[in-house]
């Protein structure tokens, strides 16, 4: 009694690669998800309707830690931040901020600033929108990979959080492994910004929330999520 009909054909339609069973609570949920997938395109679709995105990570917190300069050490050595978030040394050399998952918010690469501590015990403070980043670590520009425009998003999420997907645009500044991202194949800032907008929408959040079972928004999970048809998106005024 009260069982939800979830036919095999629907499993193939919503999860063609993984055949994952989504967290569907009602007929209404199923109808909305079916519409999103039928009218949208998979995230990695390279065709004219798709966005042709490539998953990537950048710097690993452990393996690349020798490249990181703690911000308090840089300050003790005379480095000072400028209005763009770069830290300028006494001799004119530059360090750039390393973005971590805790730092980013929707459409905001600097939602929180590091105060003190490490790992889960670190203290962070809220920053006003548009504020320069206040990172825990800095890097030399020579150690920063040039990947072009990035659709960055917080790696750790949960279906019980107010938002599942938290995304922002990054370019130039590097990110640690608590930030995942997708790279537009055309390396276009306009493409990256458009996808950031889709990622932060409530409709997309609903589609991802039904799919997440753990705490990480991993590549295999994201690749089957539906984005707005690119041709339709281009016609939106």
mmCIF file of C-alpha atoms in Angstrom:
data_model
loop_
_atom_site.group_PDB
_atom_site.id
_atom_site.type_symbol
_atom_site.label_atom_id
_atom_site.label_comp_id
_atom_site.label_asym_id
_atom_site.label_seq_id
_atom_site.Cartn_x
_atom_site.Cartn_y
_atom_site.Cartn_z
ATOM 1 C CA UNK A 1 0.000 0.000 0.000
ATOM 2 C CA UNK A 2 1.326 3.414 -0.953
ATOM 3 C CA UNK A 3 4.229 1.943 -2.953
ATOM 4 C CA UNK A 4 5.792 4.176 -5.593
ATOM 5 C CA UNK A 5 5.970 2.788 -9.125
ATOM 6 C CA UNK A 6 9.611 3.109 -10.269
ATOM 7 C CA UNK A 7 9.863 1.062 -13.507
ATOM 8 C CA UNK A 8 13.193 -0.136 -14.918
ATOM 9 C CA UNK A 9 12.811 2.180 -17.910
ATOM 10 C CA UNK A 10 12.768 5.153 -15.539
ATOM 11 C CA UNK A 11 15.954 3.947 -13.830
ATOM 12 C CA UNK A 12 17.681 3.845 -17.239
ATOM 13 C CA UNK A 13 16.348 7.300 -18.121
ATOM 14 C CA UNK A 14 17.524 8.967 -14.899
ATOM 15 C CA UNK A 15 20.791 7.039 -14.414
ATOM 16 C CA UNK A 16 21.898 5.647 -17.789
ATOM 17 C CA UNK A 17 25.499 4.980 -16.679
ATOM 18 C CA UNK A 18 25.282 3.979 -13.038
ATOM 19 C CA UNK A 19 21.682 2.673 -12.925
ATOM 20 C CA UNK A 20 21.486 4.343 -9.518
ATOM 21 C CA UNK A 21 18.178 4.464 -7.666
ATOM 22 C CA UNK A 22 17.397 8.046 -6.723
ATOM 23 C CA UNK A 23 15.871 9.208 -3.441
ATOM 24 C CA UNK A 24 12.337 9.702 -4.727
ATOM 25 C CA UNK A 25 9.694 10.264 -2.067
ATOM 26 C CA UNK A 26 6.562 10.851 -4.120
ATOM 27 C CA UNK A 27 5.010 10.697 -7.567
ATOM 28 C CA UNK A 28 5.527 14.456 -7.763
ATOM 29 C CA UNK A 29 9.275 14.064 -7.145
ATOM 30 C CA UNK A 30 9.478 11.466 -9.897
ATOM 31 C CA UNK A 31 7.527 13.634 -12.339
ATOM 32 C CA UNK A 32 9.761 16.670 -11.734
ATOM 33 C CA UNK A 33 12.977 14.653 -12.075
ATOM 34 C CA UNK A 34 11.714 12.946 -15.224
ATOM 35 C CA UNK A 35 10.917 16.352 -16.750
ATOM 36 C CA UNK A 36 14.335 17.786 -15.824
ATOM 37 C CA UNK A 37 16.123 14.845 -17.450
ATOM 38 C CA UNK A 38 13.848 14.692 -20.510
ATOM 39 C CA UNK A 39 14.223 18.408 -21.281
ATOM 40 C CA UNK A 40 17.831 18.783 -20.184
ATOM 41 C CA UNK A 41 21.177 17.310 -21.229
ATOM 42 C CA UNK A 42 23.711 15.340 -19.166
ATOM 43 C CA UNK A 43 26.456 17.465 -17.689
ATOM 44 C CA UNK A 44 29.245 16.023 -19.833
ATOM 45 C CA UNK A 45 27.323 15.951 -23.141
ATOM 46 C CA UNK A 46 29.707 17.160 -25.920
ATOM 47 C CA UNK A 47 26.975 17.670 -28.522
ATOM 48 C CA UNK A 48 25.428 20.973 -29.648
ATOM 49 C CA UNK A 49 22.800 20.779 -26.885
ATOM 50 C CA UNK A 50 25.386 20.041 -24.196
ATOM 51 C CA UNK A 51 28.026 22.057 -22.373
ATOM 52 C CA UNK A 52 31.003 19.730 -22.966
ATOM 53 C CA UNK A 53 32.494 19.983 -19.483
ATOM 54 C CA UNK A 54 35.565 18.134 -18.218
ATOM 55 C CA UNK A 55 35.967 17.190 -14.560
ATOM 56 C CA UNK A 56 39.238 18.142 -12.846
ATOM 57 C CA UNK A 57 40.958 18.698 -9.541
ATOM 58 C CA UNK A 58 43.962 20.914 -8.991
ATOM 59 C CA UNK A 59 46.140 20.796 -5.870
ATOM 60 C CA UNK A 60 46.110 18.060 -3.240
ATOM 61 C CA UNK A 61 46.208 19.209 0.371
ATOM 62 C CA UNK A 62 48.703 16.483 1.344
ATOM 63 C CA UNK A 63 50.732 15.783 -1.787
ATOM 64 C CA UNK A 64 51.186 19.458 -2.673
ATOM 65 C CA UNK A 65 51.530 20.810 0.857
ATOM 66 C CA UNK A 66 55.201 21.652 0.240
ATOM 67 C CA UNK A 67 53.995 24.320 -2.197
ATOM 68 C CA UNK A 68 51.758 26.064 0.363
ATOM 69 C CA UNK A 69 52.856 29.088 2.385
ATOM 70 C CA UNK A 70 50.770 29.659 5.543
ATOM 71 C CA UNK A 71 49.233 33.108 5.467
ATOM 72 C CA UNK A 72 50.459 34.031 8.938
ATOM 73 C CA UNK A 73 54.026 33.134 7.919
ATOM 74 C CA UNK A 74 53.730 35.298 4.802
ATOM 75 C CA UNK A 75 52.478 38.198 6.940
ATOM 76 C CA UNK A 76 55.401 37.733 9.343
ATOM 77 C CA UNK A 77 57.765 37.952 6.344
ATOM 78 C CA UNK A 78 56.334 41.304 5.283
ATOM 79 C CA UNK A 79 53.761 40.270 2.663
ATOM 80 C CA UNK A 80 50.667 42.487 2.448
ATOM 81 C CA UNK A 81 47.373 41.852 0.613
ATOM 82 C CA UNK A 82 46.226 44.116 -2.199
ATOM 83 C CA UNK A 83 42.622 44.812 -3.264
ATOM 84 C CA UNK A 84 42.636 41.773 -5.572
ATOM 85 C CA UNK A 85 43.595 39.277 -2.868
ATOM 86 C CA UNK A 86 47.199 38.894 -3.980
ATOM 87 C CA UNK A 87 49.913 39.163 -1.340
ATOM 88 C CA UNK A 88 52.827 41.388 -2.315
ATOM 89 C CA UNK A 89 56.227 40.825 -0.719
ATOM 90 C CA UNK A 90 58.810 43.433 0.347
ATOM 91 C CA UNK A 91 60.754 42.729 -2.863
ATOM 92 C CA UNK A 92 57.686 42.938 -5.107
ATOM 93 C CA UNK A 93 57.154 39.207 -5.544
ATOM 94 C CA UNK A 94 53.575 37.900 -5.422
ATOM 95 C CA UNK A 95 51.686 35.093 -3.710
ATOM 96 C CA UNK A 96 48.129 34.083 -4.655
ATOM 97 C CA UNK A 97 45.403 32.624 -2.394
ATOM 98 C CA UNK A 98 44.566 28.921 -2.297
ATOM 99 C CA UNK A 99 40.802 28.427 -2.280
ATOM 100 C CA UNK A 100 39.344 25.793 0.029
ATOM 101 C CA UNK A 101 35.816 24.441 0.176
ATOM 102 C CA UNK A 102 34.931 26.377 3.317
ATOM 103 C CA UNK A 103 35.786 29.644 1.562
ATOM 104 C CA UNK A 104 33.283 29.533 -1.280
ATOM 105 C CA UNK A 105 29.588 30.408 -1.371
ATOM 106 C CA UNK A 106 27.034 30.645 -4.192
ATOM 107 C CA UNK A 107 28.485 33.062 -6.776
ATOM 108 C CA UNK A 108 31.111 34.029 -4.195
ATOM 109 C CA UNK A 109 34.739 32.794 -4.071
ATOM 110 C CA UNK A 110 35.292 34.522 -0.711
ATOM 111 C CA UNK A 111 32.258 33.765 1.425
ATOM 112 C CA UNK A 112 34.391 32.930 4.472
ATOM 113 C CA UNK A 113 37.869 33.932 5.586
ATOM 114 C CA UNK A 114 40.316 31.872 7.603
ATOM 115 C CA UNK A 115 40.970 33.069 11.169
ATOM 116 C CA UNK A 116 43.047 30.372 12.879
ATOM 117 C CA UNK A 117 43.471 26.614 13.355
ATOM 118 C CA UNK A 118 43.719 23.672 10.995
ATOM 119 C CA UNK A 119 41.418 21.038 9.560
ATOM 120 C CA UNK A 120 38.006 20.558 11.132
ATOM 121 C CA UNK A 121 38.959 22.691 14.142
ATOM 122 C CA UNK A 122 39.847 25.742 12.030
ATOM 123 C CA UNK A 123 37.903 28.937 12.698
ATOM 124 C CA UNK A 124 36.448 30.924 9.781
ATOM 125 C CA UNK A 125 34.595 34.236 9.624
ATOM 126 C CA UNK A 126 31.891 35.506 7.288
ATOM 127 C CA UNK A 127 33.037 38.032 4.673
ATOM 128 C CA UNK A 128 30.907 40.598 2.815
ATOM 129 C CA UNK A 129 30.155 39.782 -0.807
ATOM 130 C CA UNK A 130 32.951 41.003 -3.064
ATOM 131 C CA UNK A 131 35.594 41.012 -0.339
ATOM 132 C CA UNK A 132 39.079 39.821 -1.306
ATOM 133 C CA UNK A 133 39.874 36.275 -0.165
ATOM 134 C CA UNK A 134 41.324 35.625 3.279
ATOM 135 C CA UNK A 135 42.913 32.201 2.730
ATOM 136 C CA UNK A 136 44.720 29.870 5.052
ATOM 137 C CA UNK A 137 47.459 29.231 2.469
ATOM 138 C CA UNK A 138 49.184 31.093 -0.361
ATOM 139 C CA UNK A 139 51.144 29.885 -3.394
ATOM 140 C CA UNK A 140 53.696 31.213 -5.815
ATOM 141 C CA UNK A 141 52.168 31.900 -9.248
ATOM 142 C CA UNK A 142 54.692 29.470 -10.791
ATOM 143 C CA UNK A 143 53.031 26.625 -8.833
ATOM 144 C CA UNK A 144 49.529 27.448 -10.098
ATOM 145 C CA UNK A 145 48.274 25.372 -13.068
ATOM 146 C CA UNK A 146 46.716 27.449 -15.852
ATOM 147 C CA UNK A 147 43.412 25.697 -16.456
ATOM 148 C CA UNK A 148 41.410 28.679 -17.645
ATOM 149 C CA UNK A 149 37.856 29.426 -16.430
ATOM 150 C CA UNK A 150 36.648 26.988 -13.783
ATOM 151 C CA UNK A 151 33.172 26.008 -12.618
ATOM 152 C CA UNK A 152 34.192 25.449 -8.996
ATOM 153 C CA UNK A 153 31.977 23.811 -6.392
ATOM 154 C CA UNK A 154 32.290 22.653 -2.806
ATOM 155 C CA UNK A 155 33.210 18.976 -2.701
ATOM 156 C CA UNK A 156 31.539 18.029 0.577
ATOM 157 C CA UNK A 157 27.738 18.186 0.657
ATOM 158 C CA UNK A 158 24.744 16.456 2.209
ATOM 159 C CA UNK A 159 21.115 15.982 1.256
ATOM 160 C CA UNK A 160 20.133 17.485 4.618
ATOM 161 C CA UNK A 161 21.936 20.807 4.088
ATOM 162 C CA UNK A 162 19.921 23.853 3.011
ATOM 163 C CA UNK A 163 21.818 23.724 -0.314
ATOM 164 C CA UNK A 164 23.502 20.686 -1.828
ATOM 165 C CA UNK A 165 25.474 22.381 -4.613
ATOM 166 C CA UNK A 166 27.471 25.529 -3.793
ATOM 167 C CA UNK A 167 29.299 26.865 -6.838
ATOM 168 C CA UNK A 168 31.348 29.861 -7.913
ATOM 169 C CA UNK A 169 33.553 30.996 -10.794
ATOM 170 C CA UNK A 170 37.328 30.806 -10.398
ATOM 171 C CA UNK A 171 40.107 31.821 -12.721
ATOM 172 C CA UNK A 172 43.750 32.406 -11.919
ATOM 173 C CA UNK A 173 43.507 31.499 -8.246
ATOM 174 C CA UNK A 174 44.151 27.811 -7.467
ATOM 175 C CA UNK A 175 41.968 25.443 -5.464
ATOM 176 C CA UNK A 176 42.699 22.612 -3.055
ATOM 177 C CA UNK A 177 41.053 19.196 -3.145
ATOM 178 C CA UNK A 178 38.088 20.339 -1.048
ATOM 179 C CA UNK A 179 37.006 22.192 -4.206
ATOM 180 C CA UNK A 180 36.109 20.217 -7.323
ATOM 181 C CA UNK A 181 35.458 21.836 -10.676
ATOM 182 C CA UNK A 182 34.517 21.374 -14.297
ATOM 183 C CA UNK A 183 36.376 22.963 -17.194
ATOM 184 C CA UNK A 184 34.508 24.111 -20.326
ATOM 185 C CA UNK A 185 36.100 22.534 -23.395
ATOM 186 C CA UNK A 186 35.869 25.898 -25.172
ATOM 187 C CA UNK A 187 37.679 27.629 -22.241
ATOM 188 C CA UNK A 188 35.057 30.354 -22.431
ATOM 189 C CA UNK A 189 34.357 32.531 -19.355
ATOM 190 C CA UNK A 190 30.777 32.950 -20.610
ATOM 191 C CA UNK A 191 30.287 29.162 -20.632
ATOM 192 C CA UNK A 192 31.743 28.782 -17.140
ATOM 193 C CA UNK A 193 29.618 31.614 -15.740
ATOM 194 C CA UNK A 194 26.465 30.177 -17.307
ATOM 195 C CA UNK A 195 27.091 26.754 -15.744
ATOM 196 C CA UNK A 196 27.810 28.361 -12.351
ATOM 197 C CA UNK A 197 24.370 29.960 -12.620
ATOM 198 C CA UNK A 198 22.760 26.606 -13.401
ATOM 199 C CA UNK A 199 24.624 24.880 -10.560
ATOM 200 C CA UNK A 200 23.296 27.448 -8.077
ATOM 201 C CA UNK A 201 19.684 27.159 -9.258
ATOM 202 C CA UNK A 202 17.057 25.485 -7.078
ATOM 203 C CA UNK A 203 15.986 23.184 -9.926
ATOM 204 C CA UNK A 204 19.493 21.798 -10.364
ATOM 205 C CA UNK A 205 19.933 21.509 -6.601
ATOM 206 C CA UNK A 206 16.754 19.404 -6.463
ATOM 207 C CA UNK A 207 18.113 17.047 -9.140
ATOM 208 C CA UNK A 208 21.440 16.571 -7.346
ATOM 209 C CA UNK A 209 19.837 16.219 -3.910
ATOM 210 C CA UNK A 210 17.861 13.200 -5.122
ATOM 211 C CA UNK A 211 21.082 11.555 -6.299
ATOM 212 C CA UNK A 212 23.544 12.118 -3.449
ATOM 213 C CA UNK A 213 23.950 9.238 -1.029
ATOM 214 C CA UNK A 214 27.183 10.153 0.754
ATOM 215 C CA UNK A 215 29.052 13.373 1.433
ATOM 216 C CA UNK A 216 31.066 13.901 -1.762
ATOM 217 C CA UNK A 217 29.817 15.362 -5.039
ATOM 218 C CA UNK A 218 32.027 13.000 -7.013
ATOM 219 C CA UNK A 219 32.498 13.009 -10.783
ATOM 220 C CA UNK A 220 30.429 9.874 -11.438
ATOM 221 C CA UNK A 221 27.489 11.420 -9.577
ATOM 222 C CA UNK A 222 27.673 14.802 -11.312
ATOM 223 C CA UNK A 223 28.041 13.463 -14.854
ATOM 224 C CA UNK A 224 24.471 12.138 -14.877
ATOM 225 C CA UNK A 225 22.874 15.336 -13.597
ATOM 226 C CA UNK A 226 20.699 17.323 -16.043
ATOM 227 C CA UNK A 227 21.683 20.814 -17.202
ATOM 228 C CA UNK A 228 19.561 23.234 -19.181
ATOM 229 C CA UNK A 229 19.796 22.547 -22.923
ATOM 230 C CA UNK A 230 22.525 24.903 -24.174
ATOM 231 C CA UNK A 231 20.566 25.893 -27.277
ATOM 232 C CA UNK A 232 17.544 26.788 -25.139
ATOM 233 C CA UNK A 233 19.763 28.653 -22.665
ATOM 234 C CA UNK A 234 21.155 30.774 -25.514
ATOM 235 C CA UNK A 235 17.641 31.938 -26.402
ATOM 236 C CA UNK A 236 16.791 33.101 -22.870
ATOM 237 C CA UNK A 237 16.593 36.901 -22.643
#
